[in-house]
Amino acid sequence: PFQLHPGFRREYKEYHKVVGYIFFTTALIMTAGMALILKRGLVFTNDFSELPPLALYLDIEYTMVALALWFSSTIIIAIQKAKAKDFVSHRVFIIRHVSSGLWVAVQRVILVCHDPFTPLTRVEQRILFHKAAECAMAISFIVGEMAIFLIRNERETKQVKKAL
């Protein structure tokens, strides 16, 4: 969280840079982990092998590949922007990167909020897990883009006030 705070970044530039490279390395390791998950078929639909496959889940591997590519691309672009001293774009792509990975935690919160006293069949569990993932992705990506919009809007407002 300190990495995202503007005052902290200004005050501890070297720390921010070192932690940023650790963050970058961790993101690439996580992407490699996602590749292994996909290669080994460890996606949630395979946890229900006794159930017949549903047409809804045929694209899950492609979705996960796209998410992994976006996750890794946003961090790579963010690093490139920082090296080019384009710190505004760097911040935008860091926010996109964080939101592209945060959906997993949001999904777990959604799942925890489900009524624990209503027993679910295996089919219902699979559908709930998938729908929670879809909702979490939408929430994370939308909130990330809203944060970018608000930051840009705040920046423009400050520039207008300076000009006056």
Short mmCIF file of N, CA and C in Angstrom, two decimals:
data_model
loop_
_atom_site.label_atom_id
_atom_site.label_comp_id
_atom_site.label_asym_id
_atom_site.label_seq_id
_atom_site.Cartn_x
_atom_site.Cartn_y
_atom_site.Cartn_z
N PRO A 1 0.80 -1.21 0.00
CA PRO A 1 0.00 0.00 0.00
C PRO A 1 0.85 1.28 0.00
N PHE A 2 2.00 1.24 0.68
CA PHE A 2 2.86 2.42 0.71
C PHE A 2 3.36 2.77 -0.70
N GLN A 3 3.55 1.77 -1.53
CA GLN A 3 4.02 2.00 -2.89
C GLN A 3 3.09 2.93 -3.65
N LEU A 4 1.80 2.86 -3.36
CA LEU A 4 0.81 3.65 -4.11
C LEU A 4 0.61 5.04 -3.54
N HIS A 5 1.13 5.31 -2.36
CA HIS A 5 0.92 6.61 -1.72
C HIS A 5 1.91 7.64 -2.28
N PRO A 6 1.41 8.75 -2.87
CA PRO A 6 2.31 9.72 -3.51
C PRO A 6 3.34 10.35 -2.55
N GLY A 7 2.95 10.66 -1.34
CA GLY A 7 3.88 11.25 -0.39
C GLY A 7 5.00 10.29 -0.02
N PHE A 8 4.65 9.05 0.18
CA PHE A 8 5.65 8.04 0.51
C PHE A 8 6.63 7.85 -0.64
N ARG A 9 6.09 7.80 -1.86
CA ARG A 9 6.95 7.64 -3.05
C ARG A 9 7.94 8.79 -3.17
N ARG A 10 7.46 10.02 -2.93
CA ARG A 10 8.35 11.19 -3.03
C ARG A 10 9.42 11.18 -1.95
N GLU A 11 9.04 10.80 -0.74
CA GLU A 11 9.95 10.83 0.40
C GLU A 11 11.00 9.71 0.35
N TYR A 12 10.61 8.56 -0.15
CA TYR A 12 11.49 7.38 -0.14
C TYR A 12 11.65 6.82 -1.55
N LYS A 13 12.19 7.61 -2.43
CA LYS A 13 12.30 7.23 -3.85
C LYS A 13 13.09 5.94 -4.06
N GLU A 14 14.23 5.82 -3.39
CA GLU A 14 15.08 4.63 -3.58
C GLU A 14 14.37 3.38 -3.06
N TYR A 15 13.75 3.50 -1.91
CA TYR A 15 12.97 2.38 -1.35
C TYR A 15 11.86 1.98 -2.33
N HIS A 16 11.16 2.98 -2.86
CA HIS A 16 10.07 2.74 -3.82
C HIS A 16 10.59 1.96 -5.03
N LYS A 17 11.76 2.34 -5.51
CA LYS A 17 12.35 1.70 -6.67
C LYS A 17 12.72 0.24 -6.38
N VAL A 18 13.36 -0.01 -5.24
CA VAL A 18 13.77 -1.37 -4.88
C VAL A 18 12.54 -2.26 -4.68
N VAL A 19 11.57 -1.77 -3.93
CA VAL A 19 10.36 -2.55 -3.69
C VAL A 19 9.60 -2.76 -5.00
N GLY A 20 9.66 -1.77 -5.88
CA GLY A 20 9.02 -1.91 -7.19
C GLY A 20 9.62 -3.05 -8.01
N TYR A 21 10.94 -3.20 -7.97
CA TYR A 21 11.57 -4.31 -8.69
C TYR A 21 11.24 -5.65 -8.04
N ILE A 22 11.11 -5.67 -6.73
CA ILE A 22 10.68 -6.90 -6.06
C ILE A 22 9.24 -7.24 -6.47
N PHE A 23 8.40 -6.22 -6.51
CA PHE A 23 7.00 -6.36 -6.94
C PHE A 23 6.95 -6.91 -8.37
N PHE A 24 7.79 -6.34 -9.25
CA PHE A 24 7.88 -6.77 -10.65
C PHE A 24 8.28 -8.24 -10.74
N THR A 25 9.31 -8.61 -10.01
CA THR A 25 9.78 -10.00 -10.03
C THR A 25 8.70 -10.95 -9.52
N THR A 26 8.04 -10.56 -8.45
CA THR A 26 6.96 -11.37 -7.90
C THR A 26 5.83 -11.55 -8.91
N ALA A 27 5.50 -10.49 -9.63
CA ALA A 27 4.43 -10.58 -10.64
C ALA A 27 4.81 -11.56 -11.75
N LEU A 28 6.06 -11.53 -12.16
CA LEU A 28 6.48 -12.47 -13.21
C LEU A 28 6.48 -13.91 -12.69
N ILE A 29 6.86 -14.10 -11.44
CA ILE A 29 6.80 -15.44 -10.85
C ILE A 29 5.35 -15.92 -10.78
N MET A 30 4.44 -15.02 -10.41
CA MET A 30 3.02 -15.36 -10.36
C MET A 30 2.50 -15.72 -11.74
N THR A 31 2.96 -15.02 -12.77
CA THR A 31 2.56 -15.34 -14.14
C THR A 31 3.06 -16.73 -14.53
N ALA A 32 4.29 -17.05 -14.15
CA ALA A 32 4.82 -18.40 -14.41
C ALA A 32 3.97 -19.44 -13.67
N GLY A 33 3.56 -19.12 -12.46
CA GLY A 33 2.68 -20.02 -11.70
C GLY A 33 1.36 -20.23 -12.41
N MET A 34 0.81 -19.16 -12.97
CA MET A 34 -0.44 -19.28 -13.72
C MET A 34 -0.24 -20.18 -14.94
N ALA A 35 0.90 -20.04 -15.61
CA ALA A 35 1.20 -20.89 -16.76
C ALA A 35 1.24 -22.37 -16.35
N LEU A 36 1.85 -22.64 -15.20
CA LEU A 36 1.89 -24.02 -14.69
C LEU A 36 0.49 -24.53 -14.34
N ILE A 37 -0.30 -23.69 -13.72
CA ILE A 37 -1.68 -24.07 -13.39
C ILE A 37 -2.43 -24.46 -14.66
N LEU A 38 -2.29 -23.65 -15.70
CA LEU A 38 -2.98 -23.93 -16.96
C LEU A 38 -2.42 -25.18 -17.64
N LYS A 39 -1.11 -25.31 -17.65
CA LYS A 39 -0.47 -26.47 -18.29
C LYS A 39 -0.89 -27.77 -17.62
N ARG A 40 -1.02 -27.75 -16.32
CA ARG A 40 -1.38 -28.96 -15.57
C ARG A 40 -2.89 -29.16 -15.44
N GLY A 41 -3.66 -28.22 -16.01
CA GLY A 41 -5.12 -28.35 -15.97
C GLY A 41 -5.70 -28.19 -14.58
N LEU A 42 -5.12 -27.33 -13.78
CA LEU A 42 -5.57 -27.16 -12.40
C LEU A 42 -6.63 -26.06 -12.26
N VAL A 43 -7.40 -25.84 -13.32
CA VAL A 43 -8.48 -24.85 -13.25
C VAL A 43 -9.67 -25.47 -12.52
N PHE A 44 -10.52 -24.64 -11.95
CA PHE A 44 -11.56 -25.12 -11.06
C PHE A 44 -12.55 -26.07 -11.72
N THR A 45 -12.73 -25.99 -13.02
CA THR A 45 -13.69 -26.89 -13.68
C THR A 45 -13.23 -28.34 -13.58
N ASN A 46 -11.93 -28.55 -13.49
CA ASN A 46 -11.42 -29.92 -13.37
C ASN A 46 -11.57 -30.47 -11.95
N ASP A 47 -11.90 -29.61 -10.99
CA ASP A 47 -12.16 -30.09 -9.64
C ASP A 47 -13.49 -30.83 -9.55
N PHE A 48 -14.28 -30.73 -10.59
CA PHE A 48 -15.60 -31.36 -10.62
C PHE A 48 -15.65 -32.39 -11.75
N SER A 49 -14.66 -33.27 -11.78
CA SER A 49 -14.53 -34.22 -12.89
C SER A 49 -15.71 -35.19 -12.97
N GLU A 50 -16.40 -35.40 -11.86
CA GLU A 50 -17.54 -36.32 -11.88
C GLU A 50 -18.77 -35.70 -12.53
N LEU A 51 -18.73 -34.37 -12.75
CA LEU A 51 -19.88 -33.68 -13.35
C LEU A 51 -19.68 -33.56 -14.85
N PRO A 52 -20.77 -33.57 -15.59
CA PRO A 52 -20.63 -33.37 -17.03
C PRO A 52 -20.15 -31.95 -17.33
N PRO A 53 -19.31 -31.79 -18.34
CA PRO A 53 -18.84 -30.44 -18.67
C PRO A 53 -19.99 -29.55 -19.14
N LEU A 54 -19.92 -28.30 -18.79
CA LEU A 54 -20.94 -27.34 -19.20
C LEU A 54 -20.37 -26.46 -20.30
N ALA A 55 -21.19 -26.13 -21.28
CA ALA A 55 -20.74 -25.28 -22.39
C ALA A 55 -20.22 -23.94 -21.88
N LEU A 56 -20.75 -23.48 -20.76
CA LEU A 56 -20.34 -22.20 -20.17
C LEU A 56 -18.85 -22.17 -19.86
N TYR A 57 -18.25 -23.32 -19.55
CA TYR A 57 -16.87 -23.37 -19.09
C TYR A 57 -15.87 -23.69 -20.19
N LEU A 58 -16.28 -23.80 -21.42
CA LEU A 58 -15.36 -24.15 -22.48
C LEU A 58 -14.27 -23.12 -22.70
N ASP A 59 -14.55 -21.87 -22.36
CA ASP A 59 -13.58 -20.80 -22.62
C ASP A 59 -12.74 -20.43 -21.40
N ILE A 60 -12.81 -21.19 -20.32
CA ILE A 60 -12.13 -20.78 -19.09
C ILE A 60 -10.61 -20.73 -19.28
N GLU A 61 -10.04 -21.67 -20.02
CA GLU A 61 -8.59 -21.64 -20.22
C GLU A 61 -8.17 -20.40 -21.00
N TYR A 62 -8.94 -20.04 -22.03
CA TYR A 62 -8.63 -18.84 -22.82
C TYR A 62 -8.75 -17.58 -21.96
N THR A 63 -9.75 -17.55 -21.11
CA THR A 63 -9.93 -16.40 -20.22
C THR A 63 -8.74 -16.28 -19.27
N MET A 64 -8.30 -17.41 -18.72
CA MET A 64 -7.17 -17.39 -17.80
C MET A 64 -5.87 -16.99 -18.51
N VAL A 65 -5.69 -17.43 -19.75
CA VAL A 65 -4.51 -17.02 -20.52
C VAL A 65 -4.55 -15.51 -20.76
N ALA A 66 -5.72 -15.01 -21.15
CA ALA A 66 -5.85 -13.57 -21.39
C ALA A 66 -5.57 -12.77 -20.11
N LEU A 67 -6.08 -13.25 -18.98
CA LEU A 67 -5.83 -12.57 -17.71
C LEU A 67 -4.35 -12.59 -17.35
N ALA A 68 -3.70 -13.72 -17.55
CA ALA A 68 -2.26 -13.82 -17.25
C ALA A 68 -1.45 -12.90 -18.15
N LEU A 69 -1.83 -12.82 -19.42
CA LEU A 69 -1.13 -11.92 -20.35
C LEU A 69 -1.33 -10.46 -19.94
N TRP A 70 -2.54 -10.10 -19.58
CA TRP A 70 -2.82 -8.73 -19.16
C TRP A 70 -2.07 -8.40 -17.87
N PHE A 71 -2.10 -9.33 -16.91
CA PHE A 71 -1.41 -9.16 -15.63
C PHE A 71 0.08 -8.91 -15.85
N SER A 72 0.71 -9.72 -16.68
CA SER A 72 2.15 -9.56 -16.91
C SER A 72 2.44 -8.35 -17.80
N SER A 73 1.59 -8.09 -18.78
CA SER A 73 1.81 -6.94 -19.67
C SER A 73 1.74 -5.62 -18.92
N THR A 74 0.78 -5.50 -18.01
CA THR A 74 0.63 -4.23 -17.29
C THR A 74 1.84 -3.93 -16.42
N ILE A 75 2.42 -4.94 -15.80
CA ILE A 75 3.60 -4.68 -14.96
C ILE A 75 4.81 -4.37 -15.82
N ILE A 76 4.94 -5.04 -16.97
CA ILE A 76 6.07 -4.77 -17.87
C ILE A 76 5.98 -3.34 -18.41
N ILE A 77 4.78 -2.95 -18.83
CA ILE A 77 4.58 -1.59 -19.35
C ILE A 77 4.84 -0.57 -18.24
N ALA A 78 4.38 -0.87 -17.02
CA ALA A 78 4.60 0.06 -15.90
C ALA A 78 6.09 0.28 -15.66
N ILE A 79 6.88 -0.77 -15.72
CA ILE A 79 8.33 -0.65 -15.53
C ILE A 79 8.95 0.17 -16.67
N GLN A 80 8.51 -0.11 -17.89
CA GLN A 80 9.02 0.66 -19.04
C GLN A 80 8.69 2.14 -18.88
N LYS A 81 7.50 2.45 -18.43
CA LYS A 81 7.10 3.85 -18.25
C LYS A 81 7.93 4.52 -17.16
N ALA A 82 8.23 3.80 -16.09
CA ALA A 82 9.05 4.36 -15.02
C ALA A 82 10.47 4.63 -15.52
N LYS A 83 11.02 3.70 -16.28
CA LYS A 83 12.37 3.89 -16.82
C LYS A 83 12.42 5.07 -17.78
N ALA A 84 11.31 5.33 -18.48
CA ALA A 84 11.24 6.46 -19.41
C ALA A 84 10.88 7.76 -18.68
N LYS A 85 10.77 7.70 -17.36
CA LYS A 85 10.43 8.86 -16.52
C LYS A 85 9.02 9.37 -16.78
N ASP A 86 8.16 8.52 -17.34
CA ASP A 86 6.75 8.86 -17.55
C ASP A 86 5.98 8.31 -16.35
N PHE A 87 6.05 9.03 -15.23
CA PHE A 87 5.52 8.53 -13.98
C PHE A 87 3.99 8.53 -13.92
N VAL A 88 3.36 9.39 -14.71
CA VAL A 88 1.89 9.39 -14.75
C VAL A 88 1.41 8.08 -15.38
N SER A 89 1.98 7.71 -16.52
CA SER A 89 1.60 6.45 -17.16
C SER A 89 2.03 5.24 -16.33
N HIS A 90 3.18 5.37 -15.67
CA HIS A 90 3.65 4.30 -14.77
C HIS A 90 2.58 4.01 -13.71
N ARG A 91 2.08 5.06 -13.10
CA ARG A 91 1.06 4.90 -12.06
C ARG A 91 -0.22 4.28 -12.62
N VAL A 92 -0.62 4.71 -13.81
CA VAL A 92 -1.81 4.15 -14.45
C VAL A 92 -1.66 2.65 -14.64
N PHE A 93 -0.51 2.22 -15.16
CA PHE A 93 -0.34 0.79 -15.42
C PHE A 93 -0.12 -0.01 -14.14
N ILE A 94 0.41 0.61 -13.11
CA ILE A 94 0.49 -0.09 -11.81
C ILE A 94 -0.92 -0.32 -11.28
N ILE A 95 -1.78 0.68 -11.37
CA ILE A 95 -3.17 0.51 -10.91
C ILE A 95 -3.85 -0.57 -11.73
N ARG A 96 -3.65 -0.58 -13.04
CA ARG A 96 -4.24 -1.63 -13.88
C ARG A 96 -3.69 -3.01 -13.49
N HIS A 97 -2.42 -3.06 -13.19
CA HIS A 97 -1.81 -4.33 -12.79
C HIS A 97 -2.42 -4.83 -11.47
N VAL A 98 -2.50 -3.95 -10.49
CA VAL A 98 -3.07 -4.34 -9.20
C VAL A 98 -4.51 -4.80 -9.37
N SER A 99 -5.29 -4.05 -10.13
CA SER A 99 -6.69 -4.44 -10.31
C SER A 99 -6.82 -5.75 -11.09
N SER A 100 -5.86 -6.05 -11.96
CA SER A 100 -5.94 -7.29 -12.73
C SER A 100 -5.60 -8.51 -11.89
N GLY A 101 -4.99 -8.33 -10.74
CA GLY A 101 -4.72 -9.45 -9.86
C GLY A 101 -5.62 -9.48 -8.64
N LEU A 102 -6.19 -8.35 -8.30
CA LEU A 102 -6.99 -8.24 -7.08
C LEU A 102 -8.32 -8.99 -7.16
N TRP A 103 -8.76 -9.28 -8.37
CA TRP A 103 -10.05 -9.95 -8.53
C TRP A 103 -10.11 -11.27 -7.76
N VAL A 104 -8.97 -11.95 -7.60
CA VAL A 104 -8.96 -13.24 -6.91
C VAL A 104 -9.39 -13.04 -5.45
N ALA A 105 -8.86 -12.01 -4.80
CA ALA A 105 -9.24 -11.72 -3.40
C ALA A 105 -10.71 -11.30 -3.32
N VAL A 106 -11.14 -10.49 -4.29
CA VAL A 106 -12.55 -10.04 -4.31
C VAL A 106 -13.47 -11.24 -4.48
N GLN A 107 -13.07 -12.18 -5.33
CA GLN A 107 -13.87 -13.40 -5.53
C GLN A 107 -14.04 -14.15 -4.21
N ARG A 108 -12.96 -14.25 -3.46
CA ARG A 108 -13.04 -14.98 -2.17
C ARG A 108 -13.98 -14.27 -1.20
N VAL A 109 -13.98 -12.95 -1.21
CA VAL A 109 -14.90 -12.20 -0.34
C VAL A 109 -16.34 -12.48 -0.76
N ILE A 110 -16.59 -12.49 -2.06
CA ILE A 110 -17.94 -12.80 -2.56
C ILE A 110 -18.35 -14.20 -2.12
N LEU A 111 -17.44 -15.16 -2.22
CA LEU A 111 -17.76 -16.53 -1.83
C LEU A 111 -18.06 -16.64 -0.33
N VAL A 112 -17.30 -15.90 0.47
CA VAL A 112 -17.51 -15.93 1.93
C VAL A 112 -18.87 -15.32 2.27
N CYS A 113 -19.31 -14.36 1.47
CA CYS A 113 -20.59 -13.70 1.74
C CYS A 113 -21.79 -14.57 1.37
N HIS A 114 -21.55 -15.67 0.66
CA HIS A 114 -22.66 -16.56 0.33
C HIS A 114 -23.20 -17.21 1.60
N ASP A 115 -24.47 -17.43 1.65
CA ASP A 115 -25.14 -18.02 2.81
C ASP A 115 -24.54 -19.40 3.12
N PRO A 116 -23.81 -19.52 4.24
CA PRO A 116 -23.18 -20.81 4.56
C PRO A 116 -24.16 -21.86 5.06
N PHE A 117 -25.40 -21.46 5.37
CA PHE A 117 -26.38 -22.40 5.91
C PHE A 117 -27.24 -23.06 4.83
N THR A 118 -27.04 -22.62 3.59
CA THR A 118 -27.77 -23.23 2.48
C THR A 118 -26.82 -24.18 1.76
N PRO A 119 -27.05 -25.48 1.90
CA PRO A 119 -26.14 -26.43 1.25
C PRO A 119 -26.26 -26.34 -0.28
N LEU A 120 -25.12 -26.48 -0.94
CA LEU A 120 -25.08 -26.40 -2.39
C LEU A 120 -24.70 -27.76 -2.98
N THR A 121 -25.30 -28.07 -4.11
CA THR A 121 -24.88 -29.27 -4.83
C THR A 121 -23.54 -28.99 -5.49
N ARG A 122 -22.88 -30.00 -6.00
CA ARG A 122 -21.59 -29.82 -6.68
C ARG A 122 -21.76 -28.92 -7.90
N VAL A 123 -22.86 -29.08 -8.61
CA VAL A 123 -23.12 -28.23 -9.79
C VAL A 123 -23.27 -26.78 -9.35
N GLU A 124 -24.02 -26.55 -8.28
CA GLU A 124 -24.22 -25.18 -7.77
C GLU A 124 -22.91 -24.58 -7.27
N GLN A 125 -22.05 -25.39 -6.65
CA GLN A 125 -20.74 -24.90 -6.20
C GLN A 125 -19.91 -24.42 -7.38
N ARG A 126 -19.91 -25.19 -8.44
CA ARG A 126 -19.14 -24.82 -9.63
C ARG A 126 -19.66 -23.53 -10.24
N ILE A 127 -20.96 -23.42 -10.35
CA ILE A 127 -21.56 -22.22 -10.92
C ILE A 127 -21.30 -21.01 -10.03
N LEU A 128 -21.43 -21.17 -8.71
CA LEU A 128 -21.17 -20.07 -7.78
C LEU A 128 -19.72 -19.60 -7.89
N PHE A 129 -18.79 -20.54 -7.95
CA PHE A 129 -17.38 -20.18 -8.05
C PHE A 129 -17.12 -19.38 -9.33
N HIS A 130 -17.71 -19.85 -10.43
CA HIS A 130 -17.52 -19.17 -11.72
C HIS A 130 -18.17 -17.78 -11.72
N LYS A 131 -19.40 -17.70 -11.24
CA LYS A 131 -20.10 -16.40 -11.21
C LYS A 131 -19.41 -15.41 -10.27
N ALA A 132 -18.90 -15.92 -9.15
CA ALA A 132 -18.16 -15.04 -8.23
C ALA A 132 -16.90 -14.51 -8.92
N ALA A 133 -16.25 -15.35 -9.70
CA ALA A 133 -15.05 -14.90 -10.45
C ALA A 133 -15.43 -13.83 -11.46
N GLU A 134 -16.51 -14.05 -12.20
CA GLU A 134 -16.94 -13.05 -13.19
C GLU A 134 -17.26 -11.71 -12.52
N CYS A 135 -18.01 -11.76 -11.42
CA CYS A 135 -18.36 -10.52 -10.70
C CYS A 135 -17.11 -9.84 -10.16
N ALA A 136 -16.21 -10.63 -9.58
CA ALA A 136 -14.99 -10.07 -9.01
C ALA A 136 -14.12 -9.42 -10.07
N MET A 137 -14.01 -10.04 -11.24
CA MET A 137 -13.24 -9.44 -12.33
C MET A 137 -13.84 -8.11 -12.73
N ALA A 138 -15.15 -8.10 -12.90
CA ALA A 138 -15.82 -6.85 -13.29
C ALA A 138 -15.60 -5.77 -12.24
N ILE A 139 -15.77 -6.11 -10.98
CA ILE A 139 -15.59 -5.14 -9.90
C ILE A 139 -14.15 -4.61 -9.91
N SER A 140 -13.18 -5.51 -9.95
CA SER A 140 -11.77 -5.10 -9.89
C SER A 140 -11.37 -4.22 -11.06
N PHE A 141 -11.74 -4.64 -12.26
CA PHE A 141 -11.35 -3.87 -13.44
C PHE A 141 -12.05 -2.51 -13.47
N ILE A 142 -13.32 -2.48 -13.14
CA ILE A 142 -14.07 -1.22 -13.15
C ILE A 142 -13.54 -0.26 -12.09
N VAL A 143 -13.31 -0.77 -10.88
CA VAL A 143 -12.80 0.08 -9.80
C VAL A 143 -11.40 0.60 -10.14
N GLY A 144 -10.58 -0.25 -10.75
CA GLY A 144 -9.25 0.20 -11.18
C GLY A 144 -9.33 1.34 -12.18
N GLU A 145 -10.18 1.20 -13.18
CA GLU A 145 -10.33 2.25 -14.19
C GLU A 145 -10.96 3.50 -13.59
N MET A 146 -11.86 3.33 -12.61
CA MET A 146 -12.44 4.50 -11.93
C MET A 146 -11.35 5.24 -11.15
N ALA A 147 -10.46 4.50 -10.50
CA ALA A 147 -9.36 5.14 -9.77
C ALA A 147 -8.48 5.93 -10.73
N ILE A 148 -8.19 5.36 -11.88
CA ILE A 148 -7.38 6.07 -12.89
C ILE A 148 -8.09 7.34 -13.34
N PHE A 149 -9.38 7.23 -13.59
CA PHE A 149 -10.17 8.39 -14.01
C PHE A 149 -10.12 9.48 -12.94
N LEU A 150 -10.32 9.10 -11.68
CA LEU A 150 -10.32 10.09 -10.59
C LEU A 150 -8.95 10.73 -10.41
N ILE A 151 -7.90 9.94 -10.53
CA ILE A 151 -6.54 10.49 -10.41
C ILE A 151 -6.27 11.49 -11.54
N ARG A 152 -6.66 11.13 -12.75
CA ARG A 152 -6.46 12.05 -13.88
C ARG A 152 -7.29 13.31 -13.70
N ASN A 153 -8.52 13.14 -13.24
CA ASN A 153 -9.40 14.29 -13.02
C ASN A 153 -8.82 15.21 -11.94
N GLU A 154 -8.32 14.63 -10.86
CA GLU A 154 -7.71 15.41 -9.79
C GLU A 154 -6.48 16.16 -10.30
N ARG A 155 -5.69 15.50 -11.11
CA ARG A 155 -4.48 16.11 -11.67
C ARG A 155 -4.85 17.31 -12.57
N GLU A 156 -5.86 17.12 -13.42
CA GLU A 156 -6.30 18.21 -14.30
C GLU A 156 -6.86 19.38 -13.50
N THR A 157 -7.60 19.08 -12.43
CA THR A 157 -8.15 20.13 -11.57
C THR A 157 -7.03 20.94 -10.94
N LYS A 158 -5.98 20.26 -10.46
CA LYS A 158 -4.84 20.95 -9.86
C LYS A 158 -4.14 21.83 -10.89
N GLN A 159 -4.02 21.35 -12.14
CA GLN A 159 -3.37 22.13 -13.18
C GLN A 159 -4.17 23.38 -13.52
N VAL A 160 -5.49 23.25 -13.54
CA VAL A 160 -6.35 24.41 -13.82
C VAL A 160 -6.22 25.43 -12.69
N LYS A 161 -6.22 24.96 -11.45
CA LYS A 161 -6.08 25.87 -10.30
C LYS A 161 -4.74 26.60 -10.32
N LYS A 162 -3.68 25.90 -10.73
CA LYS A 162 -2.37 26.53 -10.83
C LYS A 162 -2.38 27.61 -11.91
N ALA A 163 -3.08 27.34 -13.00
CA ALA A 163 -3.12 28.31 -14.11
C ALA A 163 -3.90 29.55 -13.74
N LEU A 164 -4.83 29.43 -12.82
CA LEU A 164 -5.63 30.59 -12.41
C LEU A 164 -4.84 31.38 -11.44
#
